[in-house]
XYZ file of C-alpha atoms in Angstrom:
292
model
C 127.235 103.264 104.525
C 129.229 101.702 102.257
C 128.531 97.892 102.694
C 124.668 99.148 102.384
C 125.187 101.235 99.467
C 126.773 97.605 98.097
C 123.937 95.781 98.918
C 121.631 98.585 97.595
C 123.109 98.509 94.366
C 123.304 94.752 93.895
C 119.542 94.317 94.903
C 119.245 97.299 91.482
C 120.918 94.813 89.899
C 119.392 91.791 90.031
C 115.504 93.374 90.312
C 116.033 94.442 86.991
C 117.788 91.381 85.591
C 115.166 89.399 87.001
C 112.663 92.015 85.427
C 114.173 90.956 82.078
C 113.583 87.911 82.125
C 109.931 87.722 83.538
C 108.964 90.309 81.356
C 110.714 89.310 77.866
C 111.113 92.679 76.999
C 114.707 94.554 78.429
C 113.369 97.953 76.257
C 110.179 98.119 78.279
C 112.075 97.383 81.704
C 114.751 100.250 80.353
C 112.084 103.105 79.411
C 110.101 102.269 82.740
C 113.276 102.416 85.125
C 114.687 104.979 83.086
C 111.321 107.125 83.135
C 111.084 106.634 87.089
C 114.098 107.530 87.918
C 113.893 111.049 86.060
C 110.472 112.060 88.100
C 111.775 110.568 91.368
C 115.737 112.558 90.566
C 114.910 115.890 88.700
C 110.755 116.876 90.990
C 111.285 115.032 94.532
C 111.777 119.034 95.300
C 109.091 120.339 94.034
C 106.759 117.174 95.061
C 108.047 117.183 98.502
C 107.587 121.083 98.850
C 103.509 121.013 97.561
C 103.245 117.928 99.741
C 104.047 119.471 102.633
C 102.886 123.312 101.470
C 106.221 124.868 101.474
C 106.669 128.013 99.861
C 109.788 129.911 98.820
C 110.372 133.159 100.979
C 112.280 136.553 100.302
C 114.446 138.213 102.551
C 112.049 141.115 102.922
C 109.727 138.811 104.996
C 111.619 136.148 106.586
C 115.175 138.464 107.411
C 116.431 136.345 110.585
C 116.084 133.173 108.960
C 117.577 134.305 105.872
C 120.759 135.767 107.910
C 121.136 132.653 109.767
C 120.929 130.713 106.804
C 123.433 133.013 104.805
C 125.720 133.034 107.941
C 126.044 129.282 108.154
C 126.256 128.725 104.409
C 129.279 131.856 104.375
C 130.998 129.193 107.068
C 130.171 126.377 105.636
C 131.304 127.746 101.751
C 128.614 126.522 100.064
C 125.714 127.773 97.658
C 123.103 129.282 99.242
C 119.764 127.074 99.021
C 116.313 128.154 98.391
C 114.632 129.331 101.817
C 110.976 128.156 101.832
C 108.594 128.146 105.605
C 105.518 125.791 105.478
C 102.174 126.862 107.515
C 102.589 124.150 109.628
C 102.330 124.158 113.711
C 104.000 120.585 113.739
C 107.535 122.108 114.773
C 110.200 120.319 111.983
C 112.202 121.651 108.808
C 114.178 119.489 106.192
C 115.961 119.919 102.732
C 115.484 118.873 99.430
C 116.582 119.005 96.034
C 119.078 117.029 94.046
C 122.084 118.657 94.676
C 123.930 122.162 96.460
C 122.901 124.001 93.739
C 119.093 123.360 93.539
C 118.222 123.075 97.136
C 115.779 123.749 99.218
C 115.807 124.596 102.822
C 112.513 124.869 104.550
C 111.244 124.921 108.378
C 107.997 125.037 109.674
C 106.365 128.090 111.309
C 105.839 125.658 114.355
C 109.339 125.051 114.346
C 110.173 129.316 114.106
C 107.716 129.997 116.958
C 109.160 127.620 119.302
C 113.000 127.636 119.015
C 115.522 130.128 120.215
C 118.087 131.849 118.145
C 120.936 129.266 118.804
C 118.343 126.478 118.538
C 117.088 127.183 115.537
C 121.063 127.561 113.798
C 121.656 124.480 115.175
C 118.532 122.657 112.839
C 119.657 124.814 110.130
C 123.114 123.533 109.943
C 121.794 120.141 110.209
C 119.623 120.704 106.904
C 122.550 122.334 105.062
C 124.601 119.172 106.537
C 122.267 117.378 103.967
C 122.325 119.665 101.290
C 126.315 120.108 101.280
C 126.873 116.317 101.222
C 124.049 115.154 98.873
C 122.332 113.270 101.422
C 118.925 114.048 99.348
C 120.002 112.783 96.060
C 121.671 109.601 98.003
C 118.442 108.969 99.682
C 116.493 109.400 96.651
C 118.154 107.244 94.543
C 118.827 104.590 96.727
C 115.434 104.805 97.449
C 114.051 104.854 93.770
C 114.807 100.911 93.592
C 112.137 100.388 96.124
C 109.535 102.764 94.654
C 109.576 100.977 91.271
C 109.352 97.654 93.140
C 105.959 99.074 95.307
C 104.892 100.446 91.914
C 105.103 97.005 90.371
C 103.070 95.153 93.107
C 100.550 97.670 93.698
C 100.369 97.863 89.637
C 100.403 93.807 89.274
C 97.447 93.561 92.063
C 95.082 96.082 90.703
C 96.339 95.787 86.959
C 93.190 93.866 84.843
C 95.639 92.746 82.536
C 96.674 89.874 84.661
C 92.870 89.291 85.705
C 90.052 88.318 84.468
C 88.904 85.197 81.805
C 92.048 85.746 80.035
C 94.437 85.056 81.922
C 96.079 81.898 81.465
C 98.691 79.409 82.703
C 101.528 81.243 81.967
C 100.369 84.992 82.397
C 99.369 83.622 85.666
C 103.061 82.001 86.711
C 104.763 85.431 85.123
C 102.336 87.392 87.018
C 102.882 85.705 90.490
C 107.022 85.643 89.938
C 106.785 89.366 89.044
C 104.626 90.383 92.523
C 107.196 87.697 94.654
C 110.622 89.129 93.540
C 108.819 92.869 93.476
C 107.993 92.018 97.089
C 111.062 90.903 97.741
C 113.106 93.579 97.057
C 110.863 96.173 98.224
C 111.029 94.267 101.612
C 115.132 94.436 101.459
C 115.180 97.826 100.094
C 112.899 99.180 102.700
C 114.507 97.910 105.707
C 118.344 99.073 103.947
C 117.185 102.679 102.928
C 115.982 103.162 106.838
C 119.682 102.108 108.026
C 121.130 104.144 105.570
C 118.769 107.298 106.486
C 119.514 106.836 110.334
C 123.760 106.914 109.714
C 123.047 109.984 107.369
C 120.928 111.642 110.332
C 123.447 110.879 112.854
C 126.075 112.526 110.738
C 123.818 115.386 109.872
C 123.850 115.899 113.735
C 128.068 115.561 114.083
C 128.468 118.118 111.003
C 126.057 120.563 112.105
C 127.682 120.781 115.637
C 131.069 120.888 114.298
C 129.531 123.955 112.474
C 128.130 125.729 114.857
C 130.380 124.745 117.425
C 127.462 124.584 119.849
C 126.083 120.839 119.993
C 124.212 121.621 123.270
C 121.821 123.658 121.295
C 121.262 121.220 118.605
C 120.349 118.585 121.582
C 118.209 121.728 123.204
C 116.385 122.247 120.172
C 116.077 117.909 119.457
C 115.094 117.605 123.036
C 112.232 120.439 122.587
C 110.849 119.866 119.107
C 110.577 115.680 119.681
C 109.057 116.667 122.878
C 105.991 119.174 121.711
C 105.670 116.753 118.961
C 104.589 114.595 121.190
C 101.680 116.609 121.830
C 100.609 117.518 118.192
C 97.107 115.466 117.839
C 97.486 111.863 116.346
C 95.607 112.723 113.215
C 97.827 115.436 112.664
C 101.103 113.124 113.113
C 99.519 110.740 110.830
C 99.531 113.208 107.834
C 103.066 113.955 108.217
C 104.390 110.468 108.719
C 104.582 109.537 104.685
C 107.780 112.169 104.145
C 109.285 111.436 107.940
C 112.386 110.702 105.795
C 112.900 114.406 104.919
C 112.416 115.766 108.486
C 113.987 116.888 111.314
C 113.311 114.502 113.742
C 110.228 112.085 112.770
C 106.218 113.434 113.223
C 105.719 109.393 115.217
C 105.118 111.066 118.691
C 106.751 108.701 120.890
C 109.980 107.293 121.255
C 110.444 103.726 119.372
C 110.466 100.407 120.291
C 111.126 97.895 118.409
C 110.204 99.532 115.510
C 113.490 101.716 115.668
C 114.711 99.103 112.959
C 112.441 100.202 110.733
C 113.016 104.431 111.435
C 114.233 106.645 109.323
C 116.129 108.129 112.427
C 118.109 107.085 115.391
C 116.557 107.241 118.776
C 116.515 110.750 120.311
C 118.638 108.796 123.140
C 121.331 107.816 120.416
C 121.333 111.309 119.085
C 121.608 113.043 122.232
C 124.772 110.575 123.135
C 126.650 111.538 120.042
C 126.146 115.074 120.816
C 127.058 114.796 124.412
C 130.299 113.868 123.210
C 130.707 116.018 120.764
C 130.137 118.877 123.213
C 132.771 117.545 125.784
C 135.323 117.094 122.533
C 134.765 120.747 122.068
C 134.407 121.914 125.349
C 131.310 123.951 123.953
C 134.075 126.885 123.174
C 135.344 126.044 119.698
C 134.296 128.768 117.421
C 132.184 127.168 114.346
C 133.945 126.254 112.111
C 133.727 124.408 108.190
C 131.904 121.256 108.173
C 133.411 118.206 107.199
């Protein structure tokens, strides 16, 4: 995590430098980062919950989920996050928000149909895994590098500015070095923010079964959600797939190929192991204890 982190933040480095000097203008670079950044940092909750039509629920009507949820966060000693269910069969839940103290916890009533009591504590703990060590705000800002570059490209293609009768020699040169390096690092970015958001998973998983002390119903409850996702229709998968980074386990259906080095998560095989081992560590008797 570290190494890519490195990486991550060198790549931030030289994009903008580069941007500098293409552009002739380090203000304009500065307001434009600086401007992205805030929307991506301060509303991914709020964008991420009307995306996927979460809404924030009380106690009166949701009192199991709240009580697990206050249960795990008592253990855990951390804030308690916003509880929010989206009207969605597709069984999933994930967490949002930019840090512990505005977070955002929300499962699916898909998910809430189909998983037992132990099952579903054992998701839970995995989202709260996030929220307690900032995996959001990690993701999201390692992330934000990339969506500025995609901006740029898709911006630079469509963008008449660059088009047209009026475009000469060297608008044309500054125009094609902006879309390469823009491509470029959304390209490295892409494939280093998946690596990083498959370790993160993976120790989502390990904290939330050192929480509960039950891994066996955190692989129960992978093993059953990845499996009716499976059969959620294709077109229904497809809407989901843009925000597979905040979820669960990912709406793709099938297990991956090739393509695993592009996932936001490990392989339900590779998840499965770690908890396997994790259950014979604990001998599936350890009472739950604080997450680490």
């Amino acid at each position: 995590m570290t190494v890519t982190m490195f990486l991550l933040g060198l790549l931030y480095v030289a994009f903008v430098v580069a941007l500098i000097v293409l552009l002739k203008s380090w203000l304009l670079v500065v307001v434009l980062v600086g401007a992205m950044f805030v929307a991506q940092f301060w509303f991914s909750d709020r964008i991420a919950m009307f995306a996927m039509r979460g809404r924030v629920v009380e106690r009166e009507e949701y009192p199991e989920l709240h009580a697990v949820v206050d249960r795990l966060c008592a253990i855990a000693d951390m804030p308690k996050p916003v509880v929010a269910v989206s009207e969605m069969d597709m069984p999933n839940a994930f967490a949002t928000g930019r840090n512990p103290d505005h977070a955002v916890v929300c499962v699916t009533t898909g998910l809430l149909r189909r998983l037992e009591p132990a099952e579903l504590e054992g998701v839970l703990a995995h989202e709260l895994s996030h929220v307690a060590h900032k995996d959001v705000a990690v993701i999201t800002i390692a992330s934000f590098l990339g969506v500025i570059a995609g901006l740029i490209v898709r911006f630079a293609f469509y963008s008449q500015v660059f088009g047209g009768g009026r475009r000469d020699q060297n608008t044309a040169v500054v125009f094609a070095a902006v879309m390469g390096v823009s491509a470029a690092v959304y390209a490295i970015s892409f494939l280093l923010i998946r690596a990083l958001s498959r370790y993160r998973e993976l120790a989502a998983d390990r904290a939330a079964a050192h929480l509960t002390g039950r891994p066996s119903a955190l692989a129960s409850a992978l093993t059953k959600v990845s499996g009716d996702i499976a059969r959620i229709p294709t077109k229904d998968l497809r809407t989901a797939q843009a925000f597979n980074a905040f979820y669960f386990t990912p709406a793709t259906g099938k297990e991956p190929g090739i393509e695993q080095y592009f996932s936001t998560h490990p392989t339900l095989e590779q998840r499965l192991d770690q908890l396997g081992r994790i259950s014979a560590e604990l001998g599936e008797a350890a009472a739950p204890g604080k997450a680490d």
